[in-house]
Amino acid sequence: ELKVEQNPLFLSMQEGKNYTIYCNYSTTSDRLYWYRQDPGKSLESLFVLLSNGAVKQEGRLMASLDTKARLSTLHITAAVHDLSATYFCAVAPYNNNDMRFGAGTRLTVKP
Amino acid sequence: EPEVTQTPSHQVTQMGQEVILRCVPISNHLYFYWYRQILGQKVEFLVSFYNNEISEKSEIFDDQFSVERPDGSNFTLKIRSTKLEDSAMYFCASRPPNLGQAGNQPQHFGDGTRLSIL
């Protein structure tokens, strides 16, 4: 069974600081997704990573994928309060269209 | 931009009653999903649906659950006899068909239905 592990589960950081969220998964995959969820809201797609070494950037967020290590990272640069949310990684196993989510990382950015 | 729409936004039901959650996926999407999220916890996969049949389901999706696509637009989740532990946010999602790179697109999520079992 595919297992997806995120850490940390809770992250409190100061504005302007950098940090990385990690997502490990247990089986071969060629698709990894990052989603953002604001409290009480739906899930918003942030990044789709499709190959080993893929790197995507949007504003202060950058996601990368290492399929050999079965690891994806979401790096936050110079955090701002608007980035406060829960971030989920989700993995689609090879040759399967379904997704399994990590437990989520609840990020709080403090002034 | 097209959206996945879910109704109702909040459903309150007595334990033991049947409940039907409704979803209208994006019109050209062919893969449909239901997830649930207990308050403050992870998003849990329930079921995927393609070509008018279930393609995969999780251990949560037991005999009390069923899904249906009764017409060309709606996708429903039915819980036959609700339990207190069914209280959660239920999300519907859909994805385009597997045509080239479209198969790698992310699933698009609705705003969810908050189900409260009393």
XYZ file of C-alpha atoms in Angstrom:
229
model
C 0.000 0.000 0.000
C 1.276 3.426 -0.898
C 2.331 5.487 2.106
C 2.962 9.231 1.887
C 4.704 10.940 4.776
C 5.133 14.648 5.261
C 7.207 16.486 7.765
C 6.979 18.602 9.655
C 3.272 18.399 10.427
C 3.290 21.825 12.051
C 5.554 24.688 11.112
C 5.628 28.115 12.681
C 8.013 30.566 11.095
C 8.837 34.224 11.114
C 8.213 36.399 8.098
C 11.279 36.658 5.916
C 12.675 33.240 6.859
C 13.227 30.214 4.640
C 12.110 26.663 5.290
C 11.547 23.329 3.550
C 8.690 20.852 3.816
C 9.477 17.224 2.968
C 7.318 14.570 1.365
C 8.454 10.925 1.259
C 6.523 8.149 -0.441
C 6.833 4.409 -0.428
C 6.311 3.182 -3.975
C 7.353 3.955 -7.534
C 5.620 7.036 -8.827
C 5.958 9.356 -11.759
C 3.542 12.018 -10.590
C 3.595 14.123 -7.491
C 1.293 17.015 -6.665
C 1.346 19.801 -4.116
C -1.888 21.368 -2.905
C -2.679 24.276 -0.616
C -5.699 24.362 1.699
C -6.844 27.446 3.588
C -8.946 26.820 6.726
C -12.439 25.661 5.837
C -11.686 25.798 2.129
C -11.053 23.413 -0.726
C -7.725 22.209 -2.096
C -5.934 24.376 -4.618
C -3.382 22.824 -6.942
C 0.062 24.413 -6.655
C 2.501 22.193 -8.539
C 2.584 19.095 -10.696
C 5.944 17.287 -10.781
C 6.281 14.614 -13.433
C 9.887 13.530 -13.705
C 13.042 12.979 -11.730
C 14.767 16.281 -11.119
C 11.666 18.335 -11.923
C 11.653 21.754 -10.305
C 8.768 24.194 -10.404
C 8.619 27.682 -8.906
C 5.749 30.045 -8.256
C 6.458 33.185 -6.285
C 8.052 32.277 -2.957
C 7.374 28.555 -3.337
C 9.590 26.081 -5.146
C 8.900 22.350 -5.443
C 11.277 19.618 -6.533
C 11.112 15.878 -7.099
C 13.700 13.132 -6.690
C 12.050 9.914 -7.852
C 15.064 7.785 -6.956
C 14.923 8.915 -3.337
C 11.102 8.998 -3.476
C 11.242 12.486 -2.053
C 9.718 15.817 -2.906
C 10.427 19.116 -1.223
C 8.479 22.356 -1.019
C 10.808 25.230 -0.263
C 9.532 28.514 1.106
C 11.667 31.581 0.527
C 11.268 34.768 2.577
C 7.926 33.720 4.013
C 5.034 36.167 4.195
C 1.825 35.938 6.226
C -0.251 35.134 3.120
C 1.501 31.781 2.857
C -0.130 30.602 6.090
C -2.147 27.506 5.123
C -1.940 23.726 5.156
C 0.169 22.214 2.393
C -0.432 18.680 1.180
C 1.633 16.533 -1.111
C -0.162 13.806 -3.051
C 1.324 10.927 -5.004
C -0.073 8.958 -7.920
C 1.507 5.483 -8.125
C 3.060 4.434 -11.416
C 0.431 3.416 -13.960
C -2.395 4.441 -11.651
C -4.476 7.580 -11.930
C -5.453 7.769 -8.270
C -3.773 9.893 -5.610
C -2.903 9.422 -1.994
C -2.307 12.409 0.270
C 0.230 13.082 2.959
C -0.973 14.219 6.359
C -0.377 17.876 5.513
C 1.897 20.541 6.945
C 0.132 23.346 8.766
C 2.219 26.444 8.148
C 1.839 29.583 10.238
C 3.861 32.639 9.274
C 4.184 35.198 12.055
C 5.094 38.861 11.639
C -12.637 28.846 -15.299
C -14.776 25.703 -14.978
C -15.320 24.456 -11.438
C -16.393 21.357 -9.599
C -19.558 22.234 -7.680
C -20.873 20.426 -4.635
C -24.216 20.602 -2.884
C -25.205 21.091 -0.181
C -22.388 23.012 1.451
C -23.506 21.759 4.872
C -25.672 18.745 5.673
C -26.907 17.889 9.155
C -28.378 14.406 9.543
C -29.527 12.151 12.355
C -27.458 9.030 12.952
C -28.853 6.081 11.033
C -30.346 8.199 8.269
C -29.336 8.031 4.648
C -27.567 10.971 3.077
C -26.740 11.810 -0.533
C -23.975 14.238 -1.380
C -24.028 15.723 -4.846
C -21.288 16.844 -7.166
C -21.192 18.288 -10.660
C -17.723 17.620 -12.083
C -16.131 19.740 -14.787
C -17.912 18.915 -18.016
C -15.125 17.362 -20.115
C -13.615 15.402 -17.227
C -13.935 11.630 -17.180
C -12.388 10.592 -13.863
C -14.269 11.319 -10.661
C -13.300 10.961 -7.033
C -14.612 11.294 -3.519
C -12.407 12.115 -0.542
C -13.175 12.871 3.048
C -11.375 15.000 5.592
C -12.152 14.738 9.264
C -11.697 18.141 10.886
C -8.033 19.072 11.055
C -6.846 15.768 9.658
C -5.541 14.407 6.379
C -7.445 14.065 3.139
C -8.488 10.414 2.798
C -9.270 8.747 -0.503
C -12.659 7.039 -0.670
C -13.341 6.013 -4.252
C -12.508 6.671 -7.885
C -14.961 6.273 -10.750
C -14.397 5.972 -14.461
C -16.485 4.763 -17.379
C -19.541 4.315 -15.168
C -17.898 2.027 -12.679
C -15.758 2.130 -9.588
C -12.090 1.787 -10.512
C -10.690 1.782 -7.004
C -11.961 2.134 -3.453
C -10.355 2.372 -0.041
C -11.087 0.341 3.082
C -13.183 3.267 4.323
C -15.593 2.779 1.409
C -17.533 -0.148 2.859
C -21.015 -1.461 2.061
C -22.614 1.630 3.575
C -21.194 3.762 0.775
C -22.162 3.873 -2.864
C -21.542 6.166 -5.812
C -23.580 6.856 -8.879
C -23.518 8.934 -12.003
C -27.269 9.057 -12.643
C -27.069 11.363 -15.647
C -24.436 13.074 -17.748
C -23.563 15.690 -15.181
C -24.084 14.600 -11.567
C -21.871 12.349 -9.468
C -23.303 11.336 -6.101
C -22.054 9.736 -2.916
C -24.635 7.939 -0.795
C -24.154 6.845 2.789
C -26.920 4.402 3.662
C -26.993 4.461 7.449
C -24.851 7.244 8.807
C -22.694 6.887 11.895
C -21.248 9.578 14.139
C -17.790 8.893 12.729
C -19.003 9.782 9.238
C -18.961 13.438 10.298
C -16.378 15.060 8.048
C -15.867 17.306 5.053
C -16.460 15.385 1.846
C -14.691 16.566 -1.287
C -15.506 15.640 -4.841
C -12.780 15.910 -7.477
C -12.518 15.357 -11.208
C -9.746 15.044 -13.769
C -9.490 15.263 -17.554
C -9.159 12.147 -19.739
C -5.782 10.576 -20.383
C -4.921 12.281 -23.643
C -1.204 12.957 -23.737
C -0.156 15.317 -21.003
C -3.748 15.882 -19.892
C -3.506 12.626 -17.988
C -0.955 14.230 -15.687
C -3.113 17.181 -14.774
C -4.036 17.566 -11.132
C -7.465 16.694 -9.859
C -9.757 19.684 -9.469
C -11.583 19.813 -6.150
C -14.973 21.171 -5.225
C -15.532 23.304 -2.135
C -16.747 20.308 -0.162
C -19.841 19.330 1.802
C -19.577 19.478 5.558
C -21.514 16.482 6.900
C -22.534 16.607 10.552
C -24.088 13.503 12.072
C -26.064 14.040 15.289
